[in-house]
Each structure stands twice: as C-alpha cells, then as structure tokens.
mmCIF file with all atom_site columns, C-alpha atoms in Angstrom:
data_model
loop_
_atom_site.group_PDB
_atom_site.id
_atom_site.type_symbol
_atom_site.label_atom_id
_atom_site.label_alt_id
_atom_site.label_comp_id
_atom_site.label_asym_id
_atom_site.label_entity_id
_atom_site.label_seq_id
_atom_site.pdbx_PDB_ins_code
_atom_site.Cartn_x
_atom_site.Cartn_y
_atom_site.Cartn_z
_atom_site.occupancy
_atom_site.B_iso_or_equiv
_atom_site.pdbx_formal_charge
_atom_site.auth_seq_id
_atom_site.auth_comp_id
_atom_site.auth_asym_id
_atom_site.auth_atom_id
_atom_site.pdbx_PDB_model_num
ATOM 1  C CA . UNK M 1 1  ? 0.000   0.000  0.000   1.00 46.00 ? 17  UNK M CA 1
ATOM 2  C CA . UNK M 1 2  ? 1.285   3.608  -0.764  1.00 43.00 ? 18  UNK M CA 1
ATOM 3  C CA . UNK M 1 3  ? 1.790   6.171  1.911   1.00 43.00 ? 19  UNK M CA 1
ATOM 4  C CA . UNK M 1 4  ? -0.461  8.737  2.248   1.00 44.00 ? 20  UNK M CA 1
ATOM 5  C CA . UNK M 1 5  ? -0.021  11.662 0.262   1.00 43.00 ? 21  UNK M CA 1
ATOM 6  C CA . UNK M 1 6  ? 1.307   14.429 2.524   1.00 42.00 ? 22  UNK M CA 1
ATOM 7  C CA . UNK M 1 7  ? -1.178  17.529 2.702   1.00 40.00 ? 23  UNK M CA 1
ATOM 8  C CA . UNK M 1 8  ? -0.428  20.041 0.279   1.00 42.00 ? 24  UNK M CA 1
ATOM 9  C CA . UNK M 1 9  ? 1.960   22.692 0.543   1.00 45.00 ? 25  UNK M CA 1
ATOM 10 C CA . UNK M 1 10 ? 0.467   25.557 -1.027  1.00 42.00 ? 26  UNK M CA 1
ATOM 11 C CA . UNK M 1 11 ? 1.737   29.879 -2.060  1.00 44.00 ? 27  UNK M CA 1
ATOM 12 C CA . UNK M 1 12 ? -0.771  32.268 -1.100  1.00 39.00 ? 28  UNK M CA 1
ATOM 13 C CA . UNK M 1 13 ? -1.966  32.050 -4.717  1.00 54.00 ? 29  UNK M CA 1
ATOM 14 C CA . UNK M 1 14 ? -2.895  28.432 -3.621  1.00 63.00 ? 30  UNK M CA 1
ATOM 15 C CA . UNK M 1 15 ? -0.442  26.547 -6.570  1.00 81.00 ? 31  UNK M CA 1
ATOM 16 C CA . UNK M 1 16 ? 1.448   23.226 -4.916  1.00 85.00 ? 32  UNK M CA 1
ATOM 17 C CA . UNK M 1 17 ? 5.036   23.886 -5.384  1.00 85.00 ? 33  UNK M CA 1
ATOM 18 C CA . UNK M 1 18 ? 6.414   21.137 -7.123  1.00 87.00 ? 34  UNK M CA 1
ATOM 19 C CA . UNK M 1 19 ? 2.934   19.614 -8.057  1.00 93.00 ? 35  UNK M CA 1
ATOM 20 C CA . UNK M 1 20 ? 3.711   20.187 -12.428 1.00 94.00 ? 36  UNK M CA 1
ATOM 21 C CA . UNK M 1 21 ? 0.852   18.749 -13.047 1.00 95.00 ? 37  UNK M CA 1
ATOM 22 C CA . UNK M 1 22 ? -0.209  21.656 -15.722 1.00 94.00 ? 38  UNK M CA 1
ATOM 23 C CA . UNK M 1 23 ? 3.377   21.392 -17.266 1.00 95.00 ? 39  UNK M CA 1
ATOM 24 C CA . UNK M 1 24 ? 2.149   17.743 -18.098 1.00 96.00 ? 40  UNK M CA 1
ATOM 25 C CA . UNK M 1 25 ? -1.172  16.866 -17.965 1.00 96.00 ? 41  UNK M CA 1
ATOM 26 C CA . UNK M 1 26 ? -2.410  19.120 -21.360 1.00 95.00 ? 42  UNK M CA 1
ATOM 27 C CA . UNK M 1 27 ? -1.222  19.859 -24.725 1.00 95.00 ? 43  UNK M CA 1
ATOM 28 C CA . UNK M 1 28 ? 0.501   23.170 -25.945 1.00 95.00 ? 44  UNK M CA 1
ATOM 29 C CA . UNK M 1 29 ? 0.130   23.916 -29.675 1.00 95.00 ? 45  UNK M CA 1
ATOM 30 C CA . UNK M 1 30 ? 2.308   26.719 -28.816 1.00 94.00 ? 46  UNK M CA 1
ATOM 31 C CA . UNK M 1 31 ? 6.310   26.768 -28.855 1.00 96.00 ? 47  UNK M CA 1
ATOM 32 C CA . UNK M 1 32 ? 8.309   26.058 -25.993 1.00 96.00 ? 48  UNK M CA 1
ATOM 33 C CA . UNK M 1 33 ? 12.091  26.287 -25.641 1.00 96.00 ? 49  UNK M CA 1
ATOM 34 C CA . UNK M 1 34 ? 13.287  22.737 -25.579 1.00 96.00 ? 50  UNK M CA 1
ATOM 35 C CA . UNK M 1 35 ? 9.938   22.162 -27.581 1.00 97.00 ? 51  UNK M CA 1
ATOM 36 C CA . UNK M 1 36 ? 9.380   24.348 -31.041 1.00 97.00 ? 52  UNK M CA 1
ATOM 37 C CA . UNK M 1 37 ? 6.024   22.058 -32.133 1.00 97.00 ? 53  UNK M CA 1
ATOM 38 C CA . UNK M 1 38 ? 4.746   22.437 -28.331 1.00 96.00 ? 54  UNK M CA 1
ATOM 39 C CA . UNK M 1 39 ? 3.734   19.235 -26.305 1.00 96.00 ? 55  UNK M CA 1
ATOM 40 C CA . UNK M 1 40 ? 1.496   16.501 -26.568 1.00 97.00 ? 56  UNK M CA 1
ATOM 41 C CA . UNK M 1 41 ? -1.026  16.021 -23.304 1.00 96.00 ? 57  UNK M CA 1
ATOM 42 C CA . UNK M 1 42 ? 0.210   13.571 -20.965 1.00 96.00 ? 58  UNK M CA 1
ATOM 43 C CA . UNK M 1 43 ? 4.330   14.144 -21.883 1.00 97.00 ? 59  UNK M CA 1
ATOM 44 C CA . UNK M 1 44 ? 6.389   16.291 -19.272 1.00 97.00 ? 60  UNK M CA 1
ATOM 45 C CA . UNK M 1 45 ? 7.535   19.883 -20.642 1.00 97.00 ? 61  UNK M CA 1
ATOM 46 C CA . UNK M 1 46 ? 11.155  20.543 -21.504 1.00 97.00 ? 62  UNK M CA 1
ATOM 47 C CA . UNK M 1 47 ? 11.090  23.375 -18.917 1.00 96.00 ? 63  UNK M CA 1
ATOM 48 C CA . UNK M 1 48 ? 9.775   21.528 -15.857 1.00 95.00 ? 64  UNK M CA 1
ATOM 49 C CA . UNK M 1 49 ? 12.715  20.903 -13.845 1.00 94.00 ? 65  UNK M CA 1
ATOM 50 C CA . UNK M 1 50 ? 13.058  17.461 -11.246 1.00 94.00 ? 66  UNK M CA 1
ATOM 51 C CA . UNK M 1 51 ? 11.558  19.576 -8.510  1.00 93.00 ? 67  UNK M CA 1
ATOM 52 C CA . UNK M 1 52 ? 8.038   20.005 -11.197 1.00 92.00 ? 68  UNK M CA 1
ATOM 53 C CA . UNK M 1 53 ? 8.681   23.757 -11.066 1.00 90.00 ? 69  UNK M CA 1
ATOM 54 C CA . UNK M 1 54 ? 9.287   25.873 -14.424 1.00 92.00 ? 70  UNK M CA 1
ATOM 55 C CA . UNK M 1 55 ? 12.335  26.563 -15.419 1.00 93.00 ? 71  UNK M CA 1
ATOM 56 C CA . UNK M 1 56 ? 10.215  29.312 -17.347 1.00 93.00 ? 72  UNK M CA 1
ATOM 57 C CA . UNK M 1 57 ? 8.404   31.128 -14.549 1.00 89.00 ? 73  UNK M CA 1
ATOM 58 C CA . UNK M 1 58 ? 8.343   35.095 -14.723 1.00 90.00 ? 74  UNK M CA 1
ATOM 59 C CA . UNK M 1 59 ? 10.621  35.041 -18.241 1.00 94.00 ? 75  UNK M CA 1
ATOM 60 C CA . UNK M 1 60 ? 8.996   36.275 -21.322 1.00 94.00 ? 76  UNK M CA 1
ATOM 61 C CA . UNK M 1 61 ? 10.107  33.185 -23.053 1.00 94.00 ? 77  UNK M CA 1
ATOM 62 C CA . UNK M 1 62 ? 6.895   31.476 -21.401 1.00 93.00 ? 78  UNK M CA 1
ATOM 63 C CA . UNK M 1 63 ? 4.082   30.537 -23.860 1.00 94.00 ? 79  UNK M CA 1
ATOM 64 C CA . UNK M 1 64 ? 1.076   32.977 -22.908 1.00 93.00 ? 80  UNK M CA 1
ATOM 65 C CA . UNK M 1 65 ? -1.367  29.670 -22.589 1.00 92.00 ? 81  UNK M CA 1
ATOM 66 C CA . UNK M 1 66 ? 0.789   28.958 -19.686 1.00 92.00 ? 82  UNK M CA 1
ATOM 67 C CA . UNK M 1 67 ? 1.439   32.668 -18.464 1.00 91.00 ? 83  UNK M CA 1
ATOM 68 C CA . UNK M 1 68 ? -3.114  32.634 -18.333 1.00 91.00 ? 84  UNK M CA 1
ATOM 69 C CA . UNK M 1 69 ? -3.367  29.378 -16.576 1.00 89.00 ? 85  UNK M CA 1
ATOM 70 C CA . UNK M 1 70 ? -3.624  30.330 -13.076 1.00 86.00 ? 86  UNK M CA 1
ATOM 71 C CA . UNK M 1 71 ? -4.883  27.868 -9.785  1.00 87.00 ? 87  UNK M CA 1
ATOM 72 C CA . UNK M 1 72 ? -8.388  26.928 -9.803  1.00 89.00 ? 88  UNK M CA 1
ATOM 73 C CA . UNK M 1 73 ? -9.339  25.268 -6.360  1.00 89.00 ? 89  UNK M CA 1
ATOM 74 C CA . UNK M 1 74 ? -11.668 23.206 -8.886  1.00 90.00 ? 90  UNK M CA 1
ATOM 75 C CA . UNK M 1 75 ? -8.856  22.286 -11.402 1.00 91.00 ? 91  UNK M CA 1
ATOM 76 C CA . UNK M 1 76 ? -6.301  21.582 -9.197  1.00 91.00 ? 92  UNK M CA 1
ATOM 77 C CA . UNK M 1 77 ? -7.855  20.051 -5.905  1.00 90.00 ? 93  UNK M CA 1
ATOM 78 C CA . UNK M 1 78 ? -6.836  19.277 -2.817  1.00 90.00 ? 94  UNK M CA 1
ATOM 79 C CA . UNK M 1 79 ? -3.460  16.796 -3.992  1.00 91.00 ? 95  UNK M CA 1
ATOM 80 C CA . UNK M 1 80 ? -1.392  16.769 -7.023  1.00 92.00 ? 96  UNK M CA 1
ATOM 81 C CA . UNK M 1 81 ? -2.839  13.920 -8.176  1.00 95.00 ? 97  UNK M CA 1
ATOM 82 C CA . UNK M 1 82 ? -6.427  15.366 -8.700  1.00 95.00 ? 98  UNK M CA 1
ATOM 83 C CA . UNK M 1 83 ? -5.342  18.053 -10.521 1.00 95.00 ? 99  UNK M CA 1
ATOM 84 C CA . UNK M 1 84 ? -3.707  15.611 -12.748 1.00 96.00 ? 100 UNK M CA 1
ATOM 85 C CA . UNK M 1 85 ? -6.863  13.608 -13.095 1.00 96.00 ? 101 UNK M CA 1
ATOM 86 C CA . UNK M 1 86 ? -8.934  16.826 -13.945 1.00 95.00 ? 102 UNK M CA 1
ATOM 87 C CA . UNK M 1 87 ? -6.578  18.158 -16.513 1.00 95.00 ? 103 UNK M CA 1
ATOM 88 C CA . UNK M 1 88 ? -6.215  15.176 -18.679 1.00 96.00 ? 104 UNK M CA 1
ATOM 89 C CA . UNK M 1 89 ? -10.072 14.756 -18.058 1.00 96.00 ? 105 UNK M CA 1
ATOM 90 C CA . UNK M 1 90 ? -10.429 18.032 -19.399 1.00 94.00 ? 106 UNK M CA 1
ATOM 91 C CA . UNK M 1 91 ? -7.551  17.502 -22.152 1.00 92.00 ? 107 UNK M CA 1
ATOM 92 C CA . UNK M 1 92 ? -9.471  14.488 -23.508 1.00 93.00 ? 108 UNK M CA 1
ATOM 93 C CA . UNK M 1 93 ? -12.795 16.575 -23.455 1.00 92.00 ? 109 UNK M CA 1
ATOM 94 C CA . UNK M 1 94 ? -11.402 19.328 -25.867 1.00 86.00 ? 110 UNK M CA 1
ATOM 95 C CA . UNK M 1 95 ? -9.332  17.023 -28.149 1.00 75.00 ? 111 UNK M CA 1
#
C-alpha cells in the first residue's frame, strides 16, 4: 500500500510547489524552448525541472497559454494527483 499523500503545501496564490501537473497533464500547440512544435497532453515539458517547477516562470520566453493558466481550487484540488486527473479529463474533453 502507498503512503499517504502528505497535505499540500500551497503559495498564497494556492499553486502546490512542485505539483507540475499543468506542465504535463495538457497539450501546448504553442512553442516552448526545448519544444518548437509544443507538447502533446500527458508528456512532461522541456522546462519543468526534477523539482516540477518551471524553469520558465516570470521570463517572457513562457508561452502565454501557460502565463493565463492560473490555480483553480476546482482544477487543481486538494493533492497533485487530482489536478492531474482533472486536466487530462479536461484535455481528452477538448481534443
């Protein structure tokens, strides 16, 4: 059996350091550096380091679909792992 997922550790914006889960979960038809065609859902971007934070945060060089995204108590939930399960939910409902 897994341990329990610790509670979540959260900035006063409410985004889970280290949670990535939008730097993985949906697409980006948009360039990245590291990725000039974007990403497919489900694959990790080139710019989310081994902690799951962006490499990109605050530099102009971030796509503006990720600069837009912000934290959504009702995207992300309470663990990384729902917020996971609601973007590739949501990912599959736009393909």
């Amino acid at each position: 059996m897994a341990p329990a997922e610790a509670p979540p550790a959260s900035t006063s914006d409410g985004c889970r350091p280290g949670c990535g889960a939008c730097c993985i979960a949906p697409s980006i038809s948009s360039p990245i550096p590291g990725m000039p065609d974007g990403k497919p859902a489900g694959e990790r971007c080139a710019q989310l380091d081994d902690d799951n934070l962006c490499r990109l945060f605050n530099d102009p060089r971030r796509p503006a679909v990720c600069r837009q995204f912000d934290y959504d108590a009702a995207v992300c939930g309470e663990h990384r792992n729902d917020a996971l399960d609601t973007l590739t939910a949501l990912e599959t409902l736009t393909a």
